[in-house]
């Protein structure tokens, strides 16, 4: 009967995720799903939500929570900003599949992203085994896994630079097919990281052809987001067009002063490809800085063979001289951030082994130690065994606005789960992405309506990722819901003080259970690991 819901929410303006205008109705939740929308609903529990907006829980389509979920299953930094589903395994960096013979290489590949607080057995082989092991004690939010091309390539041929043999290609395709059959939502690549950067367009196109028969989408951290941005977009679109599969351009931006403004052309390329039948979208984080590993500053020749080989080279004067020359003079096709941004715009964010440099630019670190910036960088890489991460300031405000406003873009965090009130200077997007987007681009600047903005963080990413039954406030859908105060919603995390929860997110409900209540985490763990095509 409709009179005994587990939970009834009344008085809220409902923005349902479709982009349609808000409406006033009560919502009744039973057994984890929305089972009634109307008037005078009766429930065991009621939330009086007068003055608040009720919308679907946010779906973060570009997220790396899989690296830290074993350490922080409550994912406070995400649920407190309204994220109910994180799409994980991005940038080619999934935690599986792993070939036991090459588990050490996989561990080195993923080491900069893992949290020291977590216990990683590295005994899993498949995605299914990884998620089974790491979510045994429950998780607060839903996770939708993707499988990484880099991880697959390591399982088959380590950090070997060469093109795959026929046999190796078949093995990679088998691993991808198996991951998709286990429920992965698609394939991702990170083409600036080894071994992703060793794969040419032909190799990627053939691997991605598995998606044609097994379903799923292709998301890519492209080869180049700077000088060769447009060529990289064209490569991605061609892969989608040849295979007839949906593609997603991850954390879209034009990096480096010389490239500012190019997002107008890149978005035009995407729009034209849509006309030809390519289902392309992009995502974007609402900040002017990115964050990644410190090793990404090195030219590909320094990274060949993985982190261990890099460390060997950084002890050899001849190699050091060559790497320095490549940084100063550039290498065709390589995105040289040091040249395009300058040492002063590269800031160390997390450096477990040398805490005192956190928050300092490479220029400052060099000055303090009386070395050249190159010497300071190489020294840091050696001392930290390549595990430090950095913030890189290279995006232009007008470009960010252009991408955020485009109807093809979703908003995503591109972050990890962070220790609540933990150390280091992680990118504030871990805590603030979604409140910041709503505050800045809707309430303050009025670039988007509330309805359009909510669509970009709910039904658009859910539909793109192929997650059924989520992303809308609709009868029959899972009760993943957010109650927010449109007058006060605001991110509080900054680059200098990143460990701060946002304001204005009052309730967050995952599968019918509150994980945030009156603005506080409840420490409940109703989240699920979602599987493609099995959740509705
Ligand atoms: Zn990335």
Coordinates of C-alpha atoms and ligand atoms in Angstrom, one line a residue:
X1 CA 0.0 0.0 0.0
X2 CA 1.1 3.5 -0.7
X3 CA 0.5 4.5 3.0
X4 CA 3.5 2.8 4.5
X5 CA 6.7 4.1 2.9
X6 CA 10.0 3.7 4.8
X7 CA 10.6 7.3 4.2
X8 CA 8.6 10.3 2.9
X9 CA 10.2 13.6 1.9
X10 CA 7.8 16.5 1.8
X11 CA 7.9 20.2 1.0
X12 CA 10.9 20.2 -1.3
X13 CA 11.1 21.6 -4.8
X14 CA 11.9 18.6 -7.0
X15 CA 14.5 19.0 -9.7
X16 CA 14.2 15.6 -11.2
X17 CA 17.4 15.4 -13.3
X18 CA 15.7 15.5 -16.8
X19 CA 16.4 19.2 -17.2
X20 CA 12.6 19.9 -17.0
X21 CA 11.3 22.7 -14.7
X22 CA 11.0 21.9 -11.0
X23 CA 7.8 20.8 -9.4
X24 CA 6.4 20.3 -5.9
X25 CA 5.4 16.8 -4.9
X26 CA 6.1 14.4 -2.0
X27 CA 8.4 11.5 -2.6
X28 CA 7.9 8.1 -0.9
X29 CA 10.8 5.6 -0.6
X30 CA 10.4 1.9 0.1
X31 CA 12.9 -0.9 0.0
X32 CA 15.6 1.3 -1.5
X33 CA 13.5 2.7 -4.4
X34 CA 11.2 5.6 -5.1
X35 CA 7.8 4.0 -4.9
X36 CA 5.5 7.0 -4.8
X37 CA 5.3 10.6 -5.9
X38 CA 2.2 12.6 -5.0
X39 CA 0.4 14.1 -2.0
X40 CA -0.3 13.1 1.6
X41 CA 2.0 10.1 1.5
X42 CA 2.5 8.4 4.8
X43 CA 5.8 7.0 6.0
X44 CA 7.5 5.5 9.0
X45 CA 9.8 8.4 8.8
X46 CA 9.3 11.9 7.3
X47 CA 11.8 14.6 6.3
X48 CA 10.3 18.0 6.2
X49 CA 12.2 19.7 3.4
X50 CA 10.5 23.1 3.0
X51 CA 12.9 25.5 1.2
X52 CA 15.2 22.7 0.0
X53 CA 15.8 21.3 -3.5
X54 CA 15.3 17.5 -3.8
X55 CA 17.3 16.1 -6.7
X56 CA 18.9 12.8 -7.8
X57 CA 22.2 11.9 -6.1
X58 CA 25.2 13.1 -8.1
X59 CA 26.9 10.6 -10.5
X60 CA 30.6 11.4 -10.7
X61 CA 31.5 10.0 -14.1
X62 CA 35.3 10.6 -13.8
X63 CA 36.4 9.4 -10.4
X64 CA 39.3 7.4 -8.9
X65 CA 37.7 6.3 -5.6
X66 CA 38.6 2.6 -6.4
X67 CA 42.2 3.4 -5.3
X68 CA 41.3 4.5 -1.8
X69 CA 38.0 2.8 -1.1
X70 CA 39.7 0.0 0.9
X71 CA 41.2 2.6 3.2
X72 CA 38.1 4.9 3.4
X73 CA 34.9 2.9 2.7
X74 CA 32.8 5.7 4.1
X75 CA 34.1 8.1 1.4
X76 CA 33.1 11.1 3.5
X77 CA 34.6 13.6 1.1
X78 CA 32.2 12.3 -1.6
X79 CA 29.0 11.6 0.2
X80 CA 29.3 15.0 1.9
X81 CA 29.2 16.7 -1.5
X82 CA 26.2 14.7 -2.7
X83 CA 27.9 12.0 -4.8
X84 CA 25.9 8.8 -4.5
X85 CA 27.6 6.9 -7.4
X86 CA 31.3 7.2 -8.5
X87 CA 32.3 5.8 -11.8
X88 CA 35.8 4.4 -11.2
X89 CA 38.8 2.9 -13.0
X90 CA 39.4 6.0 -15.1
X91 CA 42.5 7.2 -16.9
X92 CA 43.6 3.6 -17.7
X93 CA 44.2 3.1 -14.0
X94 CA 41.9 0.3 -12.8
X95 CA 43.0 -2.0 -10.0
X96 CA 42.4 -5.1 -12.1
X97 CA 42.8 -7.3 -14.1
X98 CA 46.2 -8.4 -12.7
X99 CA 48.4 -11.2 -13.9
X100 CA 50.1 -12.6 -10.8
X101 CA 53.4 -12.8 -12.8
X102 CA 53.3 -9.0 -13.2
X103 CA 51.6 -8.0 -10.0
X104 CA 54.7 -6.0 -9.0
X105 CA 54.5 -3.9 -12.1
X106 CA 50.8 -3.2 -11.6
X107 CA 51.6 -2.2 -8.0
X108 CA 54.2 0.3 -9.2
X109 CA 51.8 1.6 -11.8
X110 CA 49.1 2.3 -9.2
X111 CA 51.3 3.1 -6.2
X112 CA 51.1 6.9 -6.4
X113 CA 47.3 6.7 -6.2
X114 CA 46.9 4.2 -3.3
X115 CA 46.4 5.4 0.2
X116 CA 48.9 4.3 2.9
X117 CA 46.0 3.7 5.3
X118 CA 44.6 0.8 3.1
X119 CA 45.7 -2.8 3.2
X120 CA 46.2 -4.0 -0.3
X121 CA 46.7 -7.8 -0.6
X122 CA 47.3 -7.8 -4.4
X123 CA 45.8 -11.2 -4.5
X124 CA 43.0 -10.4 -6.8
X125 CA 43.1 -11.1 -10.5
X126 CA 39.8 -9.8 -11.8
X127 CA 37.8 -6.7 -11.3
X128 CA 35.1 -8.9 -9.6
X129 CA 37.7 -10.3 -7.1
X130 CA 39.1 -6.8 -6.4
X131 CA 35.7 -5.3 -5.6
X132 CA 34.7 -8.4 -3.6
X133 CA 37.8 -8.2 -1.5
X134 CA 37.8 -4.4 -1.0
X135 CA 34.1 -3.8 -0.2
X136 CA 33.6 -6.7 2.2
X137 CA 32.9 -4.4 5.1
X138 CA 30.5 -2.3 3.1
X139 CA 30.8 1.1 1.2
X140 CA 28.8 4.3 1.7
X141 CA 28.4 5.1 -2.0
X142 CA 27.8 3.1 -5.2
X143 CA 30.7 2.3 -7.4
X144 CA 30.4 1.7 -11.2
X145 CA 33.6 0.1 -12.4
X146 CA 35.4 0.7 -15.7
X147 CA 38.5 -1.2 -16.8
X148 CA 41.8 0.5 -17.6
X149 CA 43.7 -0.1 -20.8
X150 CA 47.0 0.6 -19.0
X151 CA 46.2 -2.1 -16.4
X152 CA 45.3 -4.5 -19.1
X153 CA 48.4 -3.8 -21.1
X154 CA 50.6 -4.3 -18.0
X155 CA 48.9 -7.7 -17.3
X156 CA 49.8 -8.8 -20.8
X157 CA 53.2 -7.2 -21.6
X158 CA 54.3 -5.1 -18.6
X159 CA 55.9 -1.8 -19.4
X160 CA 57.2 -3.0 -22.8
X161 CA 57.1 -0.1 -25.3
X162 CA 56.6 -2.1 -28.5
X163 CA 53.4 -2.8 -30.4
X164 CA 51.6 -5.9 -29.2
X165 CA 52.0 -9.1 -31.2
X166 CA 48.8 -10.8 -32.5
X167 CA 48.8 -13.1 -29.5
X168 CA 49.3 -10.2 -27.1
X169 CA 46.5 -8.2 -28.7
X170 CA 44.2 -11.3 -28.4
X171 CA 45.1 -11.6 -24.7
X172 CA 44.3 -7.9 -24.1
X173 CA 40.9 -8.3 -25.9
X174 CA 40.1 -11.3 -23.8
X175 CA 40.8 -9.5 -20.6
X176 CA 38.7 -6.6 -21.7
X177 CA 35.8 -8.9 -22.7
X178 CA 36.0 -10.7 -19.4
X179 CA 35.9 -7.5 -17.4
X180 CA 32.9 -6.3 -19.4
X181 CA 31.2 -9.6 -18.9
X182 CA 31.8 -9.2 -15.1
X183 CA 29.8 -6.0 -15.3
X184 CA 32.3 -3.2 -16.1
X185 CA 30.7 -0.2 -17.8
X186 CA 33.5 0.4 -20.3
X187 CA 37.1 0.9 -21.1
X188 CA 39.4 3.8 -20.1
X189 CA 42.8 5.0 -21.2
X190 CA 45.4 7.4 -19.8
X191 CA 47.6 8.1 -22.8
X192 CA 50.1 10.3 -21.0
X193 CA 51.1 7.5 -18.5
X194 CA 53.2 4.6 -19.5
X195 CA 52.2 2.1 -20.7
X196 CA 49.1 3.9 -22.1
X197 CA 51.4 6.3 -24.0
X198 CA 53.0 3.3 -25.8
X199 CA 49.7 2.4 -27.5
X200 CA 49.1 4.0 -30.8
X201 CA 45.7 4.9 -32.3
X202 CA 45.6 1.6 -34.2
X203 CA 46.2 -0.5 -31.1
X204 CA 43.6 1.4 -29.1
X205 CA 41.0 1.2 -31.9
X206 CA 41.4 -2.6 -32.2
X207 CA 41.2 -3.1 -28.4
X208 CA 38.1 -0.8 -28.2
X209 CA 36.4 -2.9 -30.9
X210 CA 35.5 -5.3 -28.1
X211 CA 33.0 -2.7 -26.8
X212 CA 31.1 -3.0 -30.1
X213 CA 30.1 -6.6 -29.3
X214 CA 30.2 -6.5 -25.4
X215 CA 28.7 -3.0 -24.8
X216 CA 30.1 -0.2 -22.8
X217 CA 31.7 3.1 -23.5
X218 CA 35.3 4.4 -24.0
X219 CA 36.6 7.2 -21.8
X220 CA 40.0 8.7 -22.4
X221 CA 42.5 10.9 -20.7
X222 CA 43.9 11.9 -24.1
X223 CA 47.4 11.8 -25.4
X224 CA 47.7 15.6 -25.3
X225 CA 45.6 18.4 -23.8
X226 CA 47.9 21.2 -24.8
X227 CA 49.6 21.9 -28.2
X228 CA 48.1 18.8 -29.8
X229 CA 44.7 19.0 -28.2
X230 CA 42.7 19.1 -31.4
X231 CA 44.6 16.1 -32.9
X232 CA 43.9 14.2 -29.7
X233 CA 40.2 15.0 -29.9
X234 CA 40.2 13.9 -33.5
X235 CA 42.0 10.6 -32.6
X236 CA 39.3 9.9 -29.9
X237 CA 36.4 10.7 -32.3
X238 CA 37.9 8.5 -35.0
X239 CA 38.1 5.6 -32.5
X240 CA 34.4 6.0 -31.7
X241 CA 33.4 6.5 -35.3
X242 CA 35.3 3.4 -36.6
X243 CA 33.9 1.2 -33.9
X244 CA 30.5 2.7 -33.6
X245 CA 30.8 3.1 -29.8
X246 CA 30.1 6.0 -27.4
X247 CA 33.1 8.0 -26.3
X248 CA 33.8 10.3 -23.4
X249 CA 36.7 12.8 -23.3
X250 CA 37.9 13.0 -19.7
X251 CA 38.6 16.2 -17.8
X252 CA 38.4 18.3 -20.9
X253 CA 40.5 21.4 -21.1
X254 CA 43.1 23.3 -23.1
X255 CA 46.2 23.2 -21.1
X256 CA 48.9 26.0 -21.1
X257 CA 48.6 29.6 -22.0
X258 CA 49.5 29.1 -25.7
X259 CA 46.4 26.9 -26.1
X260 CA 43.8 28.9 -24.3
X261 CA 40.7 29.3 -26.4
X262 CA 41.1 26.0 -28.3
X263 CA 38.2 24.4 -26.4
X264 CA 35.9 26.3 -28.7
X265 CA 37.3 24.3 -31.6
X266 CA 37.5 21.0 -29.7
X267 CA 33.8 21.3 -28.7
X268 CA 32.9 22.2 -32.3
X269 CA 34.7 19.0 -33.4
X270 CA 32.6 17.0 -30.9
X271 CA 29.4 18.6 -32.1
X272 CA 30.2 17.9 -35.7
X273 CA 31.0 14.2 -34.8
X274 CA 27.6 14.0 -33.1
X275 CA 26.0 14.9 -36.4
X276 CA 27.9 12.0 -38.0
X277 CA 26.6 9.6 -35.3
X278 CA 29.4 9.5 -32.8
X279 CA 27.9 9.6 -29.3
X280 CA 30.6 11.9 -27.8
X281 CA 30.5 13.7 -24.5
X282 CA 33.1 15.2 -22.2
X283 CA 33.5 15.9 -18.5
X284 CA 35.2 18.8 -16.7
X285 CA 36.1 19.7 -13.1
X286 CA 35.3 23.3 -12.1
X287 CA 38.9 24.4 -11.2
X288 CA 41.8 26.0 -12.9
X289 CA 44.4 23.4 -11.7
X290 CA 44.7 19.7 -12.3
X291 CA 46.4 17.1 -10.2
X292 CA 48.5 14.1 -11.1
X293 CA 51.7 12.3 -10.4
X294 CA 55.0 14.2 -10.3
X295 CA 56.5 11.6 -12.7
X296 CA 54.2 12.9 -15.4
X297 CA 56.6 15.9 -15.8
X298 CA 59.2 13.6 -17.4
X299 CA 59.5 12.9 -21.1
X300 CA 58.4 9.4 -22.2
X301 CA 62.0 8.2 -22.6
X302 CA 62.6 8.6 -18.9
X303 CA 59.6 6.5 -18.0
X304 CA 60.1 3.6 -20.3
X305 CA 60.1 0.3 -18.4
X306 CA 58.2 1.7 -15.4
X307 CA 59.1 3.6 -12.2
X308 CA 62.1 1.3 -11.3
X309 CA 63.8 2.0 -14.6
X310 CA 63.1 5.7 -14.2
X311 CA 64.8 5.6 -10.8
X312 CA 67.9 3.9 -12.3
X313 CA 68.1 6.6 -15.0
X314 CA 67.9 9.3 -12.4
X315 CA 71.1 8.0 -10.9
X316 CA 73.0 8.0 -14.2
X317 CA 74.6 11.4 -15.2
X318 CA 74.3 10.6 -18.9
X319 CA 70.6 9.9 -18.7
X320 CA 70.0 12.9 -16.4
X321 CA 71.7 15.2 -19.0
X322 CA 69.5 13.7 -21.8
X323 CA 66.3 14.1 -19.8
X324 CA 67.2 17.7 -18.9
X325 CA 67.8 18.5 -22.6
X326 CA 64.5 16.9 -23.6
X327 CA 62.7 19.0 -20.9
X328 CA 64.4 22.2 -22.2
X329 CA 64.0 21.5 -25.9
X330 CA 60.9 19.4 -26.0
X331 CA 60.1 16.1 -27.8
X332 CA 57.6 16.0 -30.7
X333 CA 54.2 14.8 -29.5
X334 CA 55.0 15.0 -25.8
X335 CA 53.1 17.5 -23.6
X336 CA 55.9 19.3 -21.8
X337 CA 54.1 21.0 -18.9
X338 CA 57.3 22.5 -17.5
X339 CA 57.8 24.6 -20.6
X340 CA 54.1 25.4 -21.2
X341 CA 53.3 26.4 -17.6
X342 CA 56.6 27.3 -15.8
X343 CA 58.1 25.8 -12.6
X344 CA 56.2 28.3 -10.5
X345 CA 52.8 26.8 -11.5
X346 CA 53.7 23.3 -10.5
X347 CA 52.9 22.8 -6.8
X348 CA 53.6 19.6 -4.7
X349 CA 50.4 18.4 -3.3
X350 CA 51.0 15.1 -1.4
X351 CA 54.4 13.9 -0.6
X352 CA 54.3 11.3 2.2
X353 CA 58.1 10.9 2.3
X354 CA 58.9 14.6 2.5
X355 CA 56.1 16.5 4.1
X356 CA 57.9 19.8 4.2
X357 CA 57.6 20.4 0.5
X358 CA 53.8 20.0 0.4
X359 CA 52.2 23.2 -0.8
X360 CA 55.5 24.6 -2.4
X361 CA 56.1 25.1 -6.1
X362 CA 59.1 23.5 -7.8
X363 CA 60.6 26.9 -8.2
X364 CA 60.3 27.5 -4.4
X365 CA 61.8 24.1 -3.6
X366 CA 64.7 24.8 -5.9
X367 CA 65.4 28.2 -4.4
X368 CA 65.3 26.9 -0.9
X369 CA 67.8 24.2 -1.6
X370 CA 70.1 26.3 -3.8
X371 CA 69.6 23.9 -6.8
X372 CA 68.3 24.3 -10.3
X373 CA 64.6 23.4 -10.7
X374 CA 65.6 20.4 -12.7
X375 CA 67.9 19.2 -10.0
X376 CA 65.2 19.8 -7.4
X377 CA 62.7 17.8 -9.4
X378 CA 65.0 14.8 -10.0
X379 CA 66.0 14.9 -6.3
X380 CA 62.4 14.8 -5.2
X381 CA 61.6 11.9 -7.6
X382 CA 64.5 9.9 -6.2
X383 CA 63.7 10.6 -2.6
X384 CA 60.0 9.8 -2.9
X385 CA 60.6 6.8 -5.3
X386 CA 58.3 8.6 -7.7
X387 CA 55.2 8.6 -5.4
X388 CA 54.6 12.4 -5.0
X389 CA 51.6 14.1 -6.6
X390 CA 51.4 17.7 -7.9
X391 CA 48.9 20.4 -8.7
X392 CA 49.4 22.1 -12.1
X393 CA 47.8 25.4 -12.8
X394 CA 47.2 25.6 -16.6
X395 CA 43.5 26.3 -17.3
X396 CA 41.9 29.6 -18.3
X397 CA 38.7 30.8 -16.6
X398 CA 36.9 31.6 -19.8
X399 CA 37.7 28.2 -21.2
X400 CA 36.4 26.5 -18.1
X401 CA 33.2 28.4 -18.4
X402 CA 32.9 27.5 -22.1
X403 CA 33.2 23.8 -21.4
X404 CA 30.9 23.8 -18.3
X405 CA 28.2 25.6 -20.3
X406 CA 28.3 23.3 -23.3
X407 CA 25.3 20.8 -23.3
X408 CA 27.7 17.9 -24.0
X409 CA 29.6 18.2 -20.8
X410 CA 29.1 16.5 -17.4
X411 CA 30.8 17.8 -14.3
X412 CA 33.2 15.3 -12.6
X413 CA 35.7 15.5 -9.7
X414 CA 38.6 13.4 -11.1
X415 CA 39.7 12.8 -7.6
X416 CA 40.4 10.1 -5.0
X417 CA 38.8 9.4 -1.6
X418 CA 40.8 11.3 0.9
X419 CA 41.3 10.8 4.6
X420 CA 38.8 13.1 6.3
X421 CA 40.7 16.0 7.7
X422 CA 43.9 14.2 6.7
X423 CA 47.3 15.5 5.7
X424 CA 48.9 16.9 2.6
X425 CA 47.4 19.5 0.2
X426 CA 45.2 17.4 -2.1
X427 CA 43.2 19.1 -4.8
X428 CA 40.2 20.7 -3.2
X429 CA 38.0 19.0 -5.9
X430 CA 38.0 15.9 -3.6
X431 CA 35.7 17.8 -1.2
X432 CA 34.1 20.6 -3.3
X433 CA 33.5 19.8 -6.9
X434 CA 29.7 19.6 -7.0
X435 CA 28.8 22.4 -4.5
X436 CA 31.4 24.6 -6.2
X437 CA 29.8 24.0 -9.6
X438 CA 26.3 24.8 -8.3
X439 CA 27.4 27.8 -6.4
X440 CA 29.6 29.4 -9.0
X441 CA 28.0 28.5 -12.3
X442 CA 24.3 28.6 -11.2
X443 CA 23.8 30.8 -8.2
X444 CA 26.6 33.3 -8.7
X445 CA 27.1 33.6 -12.4
X446 CA 23.8 32.3 -13.7
X447 CA 25.6 30.5 -16.6
X448 CA 23.1 27.6 -16.2
X449 CA 19.6 27.1 -14.8
X450 CA 19.4 24.9 -11.7
X451 CA 17.5 22.3 -13.9
X452 CA 20.2 22.2 -16.5
X453 CA 23.0 22.1 -14.0
X454 CA 21.4 19.2 -12.1
X455 CA 21.0 17.3 -15.4
X456 CA 24.7 17.6 -16.0
X457 CA 25.5 15.8 -12.7
X458 CA 22.7 13.2 -12.6
X459 CA 20.9 11.8 -15.7
X460 CA 23.5 12.9 -18.2
X461 CA 26.4 11.0 -16.6
X462 CA 24.1 8.0 -15.6
X463 CA 22.9 7.7 -19.2
X464 CA 26.3 8.1 -20.7
X465 CA 27.8 5.4 -18.4
X466 CA 24.9 3.1 -19.0
X467 CA 23.8 2.9 -15.4
X468 CA 20.1 2.1 -15.4
X469 CA 17.6 3.1 -12.7
X470 CA 19.7 6.0 -11.4
X471 CA 20.1 9.7 -12.1
X472 CA 16.4 10.7 -12.0
X473 CA 13.8 11.3 -9.3
X474 CA 11.3 9.0 -10.8
X475 CA 9.0 6.2 -9.6
X476 CA 10.8 2.8 -9.8
X477 CA 14.2 4.4 -9.8
X478 CA 16.7 3.7 -6.9
X479 CA 16.4 6.2 -4.1
X480 CA 19.7 7.9 -4.5
X481 CA 18.8 11.4 -3.5
X482 CA 20.2 14.8 -2.4
X483 CA 18.5 17.5 -0.4
X484 CA 20.3 20.7 -0.8
X485 CA 19.8 24.4 0.2
X486 CA 20.1 26.4 -3.0
X487 CA 20.7 29.6 -0.9
X488 CA 23.7 28.3 1.0
X489 CA 25.3 25.6 -1.0
X490 CA 29.0 26.3 -1.2
X491 CA 32.4 24.6 -1.4
X492 CA 34.7 25.4 1.5
X493 CA 37.8 23.5 0.4
X494 CA 40.6 25.6 -1.1
X495 CA 44.1 24.9 -2.4
X496 CA 45.7 26.1 0.8
X497 CA 43.0 24.6 3.1
X498 CA 41.6 21.6 1.2
X499 CA 40.3 19.3 3.9
X500 CA 37.0 21.1 4.4
X501 CA 33.5 19.7 3.8
X502 CA 31.0 21.9 1.8
X503 CA 28.0 23.7 3.1
X504 CA 24.3 23.4 2.1
X505 CA 24.1 19.6 1.4
X506 CA 21.6 18.6 4.1
X507 CA 20.7 15.0 3.3
X508 CA 22.3 12.4 1.0
X509 CA 20.4 9.1 0.5
X510 CA 22.0 6.0 -1.1
X511 CA 19.7 3.1 -2.0
X512 CA 17.1 4.5 0.4
X513 CA 19.3 5.0 3.4
X514 CA 20.7 8.3 4.6
X515 CA 24.5 8.6 4.5
X516 CA 24.4 12.3 5.3
X517 CA 21.8 13.6 7.8
X518 CA 21.4 17.2 8.8
X519 CA 24.8 17.9 7.1
X520 CA 26.7 15.1 9.0
X521 CA 27.9 11.7 7.8
X522 CA 25.9 8.8 9.3
X523 CA 28.6 6.2 8.8
X524 CA 26.1 3.9 7.2
X525 CA 27.2 1.8 4.2
X526 CA 24.3 1.1 1.9
X527 CA 26.4 1.4 -1.3
X528 CA 26.7 -1.3 -3.9
X529 CA 29.2 -2.2 -6.6
X530 CA 27.0 -1.8 -9.7
X531 CA 27.1 -4.1 -12.7
X532 CA 26.2 -3.1 -16.2
X533 CA 22.7 -4.3 -17.2
X534 CA 21.8 -6.0 -14.0
X535 CA 20.6 -3.3 -11.7
X536 CA 17.1 -2.2 -12.8
Ligands
LIG1 ZN1 43.2 11.7 -16.1

